[in-house]
Amino acid sequence: MIDWLMDVFATLGHPAAWHSFRRVYTLGLLDEGWRYAVFAPALWLVLHVLLKKRLAHRLIGDWPRRADLAREIAYSVATVGVFAAIAAVVLALVVSGHAEIYEDPRKHGLAWLVLSIPLLMIWHDAYFYWTHRLLHTRWLLRRVHFVHHRSRHPSPFAAYAFHPVEAFVNGQVMLLALLVVPLNGYVLVAFGMLEMLRAGFSHATVETMPRRFARHWFTGRFVTTTHHHLHHEAVHGNYALWFTWWDRWCGTERPEYLERFEKVTAPPARPAADGAGVIA
């Protein structure tokens, strides 16, 4: 660990190193930015515009305000910049031989290739849960994490809406993983897209999962939009990212979660002949 840090510091005084960093940073901006620029607006357009009336009965709280959208986009753009800098550090680790991103899917075996994405999800979930709990300590919540919580009813644009310090913390997930295990480049691309979709849906404000999803023995282990939305509403509880088990093991799942999920996924009421509403 100390050796590669010393290597990094030793190169900081070379103009060529800074030139290379600028090139890599620009590539990182494009790589991190395109996912946000494609998936966040696409989810917002589909769920909050095109299907807004059709999904109105699945609204968990209120629709986000325009001021919320503008703030979420501004902070997300800053987060992309932080993530790009971290990506440049990851590339430096790969070039120096301290981390490995490989191309040939067979290099470390097909079993590792297949298992790497679910294992990354498990690692990411554990890392996020405990750093999220840390960000909810009083000082960090007020000065750092509350930037994200300003969106009480978020939109998909809130996927990256972090204070730069929080963005830095969240951006360490892949760097730390690569210091321990080799990862395939295509796996990293696929995981990045999957994570962006998950973040967008978590902040969608409308529940898209079927009614029995949260109580099913298997799908109930996954975090839903309602699960994370309650975290934004109540500020505390429901800290998990991918799976519900950490919240359940640690007693931090909101007690109203299952009831609220079933309420927002209930069939819409249709008007009866006498004017009273009946469940469709």
Coordinates of C-alpha atoms in Angstrom, one line a residue:
M1 CA 0.0 0.0 0.0
I2 CA 2.7 2.5 1.0
D3 CA 4.8 1.7 -2.1
W4 CA 2.2 2.7 -4.6
L5 CA 1.4 5.9 -2.7
M6 CA 5.0 6.8 -2.8
D7 CA 5.1 6.1 -6.5
V8 CA 2.1 8.5 -7.0
F9 CA 3.7 11.3 -5.0
A10 CA 7.0 10.8 -6.8
T11 CA 5.4 11.5 -10.2
L12 CA 3.5 14.6 -9.1
G13 CA 6.4 16.9 -10.0
H14 CA 6.7 15.7 -13.6
P15 CA 4.8 17.8 -16.2
A16 CA 4.3 14.7 -18.4
A17 CA 2.5 13.1 -15.5
W18 CA 0.0 16.0 -15.2
H19 CA -0.5 15.9 -19.0
S20 CA -1.3 12.3 -18.8
F21 CA -3.6 12.9 -15.8
R22 CA -5.6 15.6 -17.8
R23 CA -6.1 13.1 -20.7
V24 CA -7.2 10.3 -18.4
Y25 CA -9.4 12.7 -16.4
T26 CA -11.1 13.8 -19.6
L27 CA -11.7 10.2 -20.6
G28 CA -13.0 9.6 -17.0
L29 CA -15.5 12.5 -17.3
L30 CA -16.8 11.0 -20.6
D31 CA -17.0 7.5 -19.2
E32 CA -18.7 8.5 -15.9
G33 CA -20.8 11.3 -17.5
W34 CA -22.4 9.3 -20.3
R35 CA -24.1 6.9 -17.9
Y36 CA -25.7 9.7 -15.9
A37 CA -26.5 11.8 -19.0
V38 CA -28.3 8.8 -20.6
F39 CA -30.0 6.8 -17.8
A40 CA -31.1 9.6 -15.4
P41 CA -32.9 11.7 -18.1
A42 CA -34.3 8.5 -19.7
L43 CA -35.8 7.3 -16.4
W44 CA -37.2 10.8 -15.6
L45 CA -38.7 11.1 -19.0
V46 CA -40.4 7.7 -18.9
L47 CA -41.5 7.6 -15.3
H48 CA -42.2 11.3 -14.6
V49 CA -43.4 12.5 -17.9
L50 CA -44.6 9.9 -20.3
L51 CA -46.1 7.6 -17.7
K52 CA -46.9 10.2 -15.1
K53 CA -50.7 9.8 -15.2
R54 CA -50.5 6.0 -15.5
L55 CA -48.2 5.7 -12.5
A56 CA -49.9 8.4 -10.3
H57 CA -51.5 5.7 -8.1
R58 CA -47.9 4.4 -7.4
L59 CA -46.6 7.7 -6.2
I60 CA -44.9 7.2 -2.9
G61 CA -44.8 10.8 -1.7
D62 CA -45.0 13.9 -3.9
W63 CA -43.5 14.6 -7.3
P64 CA -40.2 16.5 -7.1
R65 CA -40.1 20.2 -7.7
R66 CA -38.2 21.9 -10.5
A67 CA -35.9 23.5 -8.0
D68 CA -35.1 20.0 -6.7
L69 CA -34.3 18.8 -10.3
A70 CA -31.9 21.7 -10.9
R71 CA -30.0 21.2 -7.6
E72 CA -29.8 17.4 -8.2
I73 CA -28.3 17.9 -11.6
A74 CA -25.8 20.5 -10.4
Y75 CA -24.5 18.3 -7.6
S76 CA -24.5 15.2 -9.9
V77 CA -22.3 17.0 -12.4
A78 CA -19.8 17.8 -9.6
T79 CA -19.9 14.1 -8.5
V80 CA -19.1 13.0 -12.1
G81 CA -16.0 15.2 -11.8
V82 CA -15.0 13.5 -8.5
F83 CA -15.6 10.0 -9.9
A84 CA -13.5 10.9 -13.0
A85 CA -10.5 11.8 -10.7
I86 CA -10.9 8.5 -8.9
A87 CA -11.0 6.7 -12.2
A88 CA -7.7 8.3 -13.1
V89 CA -6.2 7.0 -9.9
V90 CA -7.5 3.5 -10.7
L91 CA -5.9 3.7 -14.2
A92 CA -2.6 4.7 -12.5
L93 CA -2.8 1.7 -10.3
V94 CA -3.4 -0.6 -13.3
V95 CA -0.5 0.9 -15.2
S96 CA 1.8 0.6 -12.2
G97 CA 0.8 -3.0 -11.7
H98 CA -0.9 -2.5 -8.3
A99 CA -4.3 -3.4 -9.8
E100 CA -5.6 -5.5 -12.7
I101 CA -8.3 -4.9 -15.2
Y102 CA -8.1 -7.6 -17.8
E103 CA -9.7 -8.1 -21.2
D104 CA -9.7 -11.8 -21.9
P105 CA -12.8 -13.3 -20.2
R106 CA -11.0 -16.6 -19.8
K107 CA -7.9 -15.3 -18.1
H108 CA -9.1 -15.9 -14.5
G109 CA -11.8 -18.4 -15.4
L110 CA -15.4 -18.2 -16.5
A111 CA -16.6 -18.9 -12.9
W112 CA -14.9 -15.7 -11.6
L113 CA -16.2 -13.8 -14.6
V114 CA -19.8 -14.9 -13.8
L115 CA -19.5 -14.5 -10.0
S116 CA -17.7 -11.1 -10.1
I117 CA -20.9 -9.0 -10.6
P118 CA -23.0 -10.5 -7.8
L119 CA -19.9 -10.4 -5.5
L120 CA -19.4 -6.8 -6.4
M121 CA -23.0 -6.1 -5.5
I122 CA -22.5 -7.8 -2.1
W123 CA -19.3 -5.8 -1.5
H124 CA -20.8 -2.6 -2.6
D125 CA -23.9 -3.1 -0.4
A126 CA -21.8 -3.8 2.7
Y127 CA -19.5 -0.8 2.0
F128 CA -22.4 1.5 1.3
Y129 CA -24.4 0.5 4.3
W130 CA -21.7 1.2 6.8
T131 CA -20.3 4.3 5.2
H132 CA -23.9 5.5 5.0
R133 CA -24.4 4.9 8.7
L134 CA -21.2 6.9 9.2
L135 CA -22.6 9.8 7.1
H136 CA -25.6 9.8 9.4
T137 CA -23.6 10.7 12.4
R138 CA -24.6 14.2 13.5
W139 CA -21.6 16.2 12.2
L140 CA -21.4 14.5 8.8
L141 CA -25.1 14.5 8.3
R142 CA -25.4 18.3 8.8
R143 CA -22.3 19.3 6.9
V144 CA -22.0 16.6 4.2
H145 CA -24.8 14.1 3.7
F146 CA -27.7 16.6 4.1
V147 CA -26.9 17.8 0.5
H148 CA -28.4 14.5 -0.7
H149 CA -31.3 14.7 1.8
R150 CA -32.5 18.1 0.6
S151 CA -34.5 16.1 -1.9
R152 CA -37.2 14.7 0.3
H153 CA -39.1 13.5 -2.8
P154 CA -36.2 12.9 -5.2
S155 CA -36.1 12.2 -8.9
P156 CA -33.8 9.9 -10.9
F157 CA -31.5 13.0 -11.3
A158 CA -30.6 12.6 -7.6
A159 CA -28.7 9.4 -8.3
Y160 CA -25.4 11.3 -8.1
A161 CA -26.5 14.3 -6.1
F162 CA -23.8 14.2 -3.4
H163 CA -21.6 16.6 -1.5
P164 CA -18.0 16.2 -3.0
V165 CA -16.9 14.5 0.3
E166 CA -19.6 12.0 0.0
A167 CA -18.9 11.5 -3.7
F168 CA -15.3 10.8 -2.8
V169 CA -16.4 8.2 -0.2
N170 CA -18.8 6.5 -2.6
G171 CA -16.2 6.5 -5.4
Q172 CA -13.8 4.2 -3.4
V173 CA -15.8 1.1 -3.9
M174 CA -14.2 -0.1 -7.2
L175 CA -10.8 1.2 -6.3
L176 CA -10.7 -0.9 -3.1
A177 CA -12.1 -3.9 -4.9
L178 CA -9.3 -3.7 -7.5
L179 CA -6.6 -3.5 -4.8
V180 CA -7.8 -7.0 -3.8
V181 CA -9.1 -8.8 -6.9
P182 CA -8.7 -8.6 -10.7
L183 CA -11.8 -7.5 -12.6
N184 CA -12.7 -7.8 -16.3
G185 CA -13.2 -4.6 -18.2
Y186 CA -16.6 -5.7 -19.5
V187 CA -17.7 -6.6 -16.0
L188 CA -16.8 -3.0 -14.9
V189 CA -18.8 -1.5 -17.7
A190 CA -21.8 -3.7 -17.0
F191 CA -21.7 -3.1 -13.3
G192 CA -21.4 0.6 -13.9
M193 CA -24.6 0.6 -16.0
L194 CA -26.4 -1.7 -13.5
E195 CA -25.4 0.6 -10.6
M196 CA -26.6 3.7 -12.5
L197 CA -30.0 2.1 -13.2
R198 CA -30.3 1.0 -9.6
A199 CA -29.5 4.5 -8.3
G200 CA -32.0 6.0 -10.8
F201 CA -34.8 3.7 -9.8
S202 CA -34.1 4.1 -6.1
H203 CA -34.8 7.8 -6.5
A204 CA -37.8 7.5 -8.9
T205 CA -40.5 8.5 -6.4
V206 CA -42.9 5.9 -8.0
E207 CA -42.8 2.2 -7.2
T208 CA -42.4 0.0 -10.3
M209 CA -42.1 -3.4 -8.7
P210 CA -45.1 -5.8 -8.5
R211 CA -47.2 -5.9 -5.3
R212 CA -45.9 -9.1 -3.8
F213 CA -42.2 -8.2 -4.5
A214 CA -41.3 -7.0 -1.0
R215 CA -42.7 -10.0 0.8
H216 CA -41.4 -12.7 -1.6
W217 CA -38.8 -15.0 0.0
F218 CA -36.3 -14.0 -2.8
T219 CA -37.2 -10.6 -4.3
G220 CA -37.9 -9.3 -0.8
R221 CA -34.1 -9.3 -0.2
F222 CA -33.7 -6.5 -2.8
V223 CA -34.1 -2.8 -2.0
T224 CA -37.1 -1.2 -3.7
T225 CA -37.8 2.5 -4.6
T226 CA -40.2 2.6 -1.6
H227 CA -37.5 1.3 0.7
H228 CA -35.1 4.1 -0.3
H229 CA -37.8 6.8 -0.6
L230 CA -38.7 6.2 3.1
H231 CA -35.1 6.9 3.9
H232 CA -35.4 10.3 2.2
E233 CA -38.7 11.1 4.0
A234 CA -37.7 10.0 7.5
V235 CA -33.9 10.8 7.1
H236 CA -33.0 7.8 9.3
G237 CA -33.4 4.1 8.7
N238 CA -33.3 2.1 5.4
Y239 CA -29.6 2.7 4.8
A240 CA -29.0 -0.2 2.4
L241 CA -28.2 0.1 -1.3
W242 CA -28.8 -3.3 -3.1
F243 CA -30.2 -5.7 -0.4
T244 CA -32.4 -5.4 2.6
W245 CA -30.5 -7.8 4.9
W246 CA -28.1 -5.3 6.5
D247 CA -31.1 -3.1 7.6
R248 CA -32.9 -6.2 8.9
W249 CA -29.8 -7.7 10.7
C250 CA -29.0 -4.3 12.3
G251 CA -32.6 -3.3 13.1
T252 CA -32.6 -0.2 10.9
E253 CA -35.3 -1.1 8.5
R254 CA -38.3 1.3 8.7
P255 CA -41.2 -0.5 10.5
E256 CA -43.7 1.0 8.0
Y257 CA -41.8 -0.3 4.9
L258 CA -43.9 -3.3 4.0
E259 CA -47.2 -1.6 4.7
R260 CA -46.2 1.4 2.7
F261 CA -45.0 -0.8 -0.2
E262 CA -48.3 -2.6 -0.3
K263 CA -50.2 0.7 -0.2
V264 CA -48.5 2.2 -3.2
T265 CA -48.6 -1.0 -5.2
A266 CA -52.3 -1.6 -4.6
P267 CA -54.5 -1.6 -7.7
P268 CA -55.9 1.8 -8.5
A269 CA -59.5 2.6 -7.5
R270 CA -62.0 2.9 -10.4
P271 CA -65.1 5.0 -10.1
A272 CA -68.3 3.1 -9.4
A273 CA -71.7 3.8 -10.9
D274 CA -72.8 5.7 -7.7
G275 CA -69.6 7.8 -7.8
A276 CA -67.9 5.8 -5.0
G277 CA -64.4 4.4 -5.8
V278 CA -63.9 0.7 -5.9
I279 CA -60.6 -1.2 -6.2
A280 CA -60.0 -2.4 -9.8

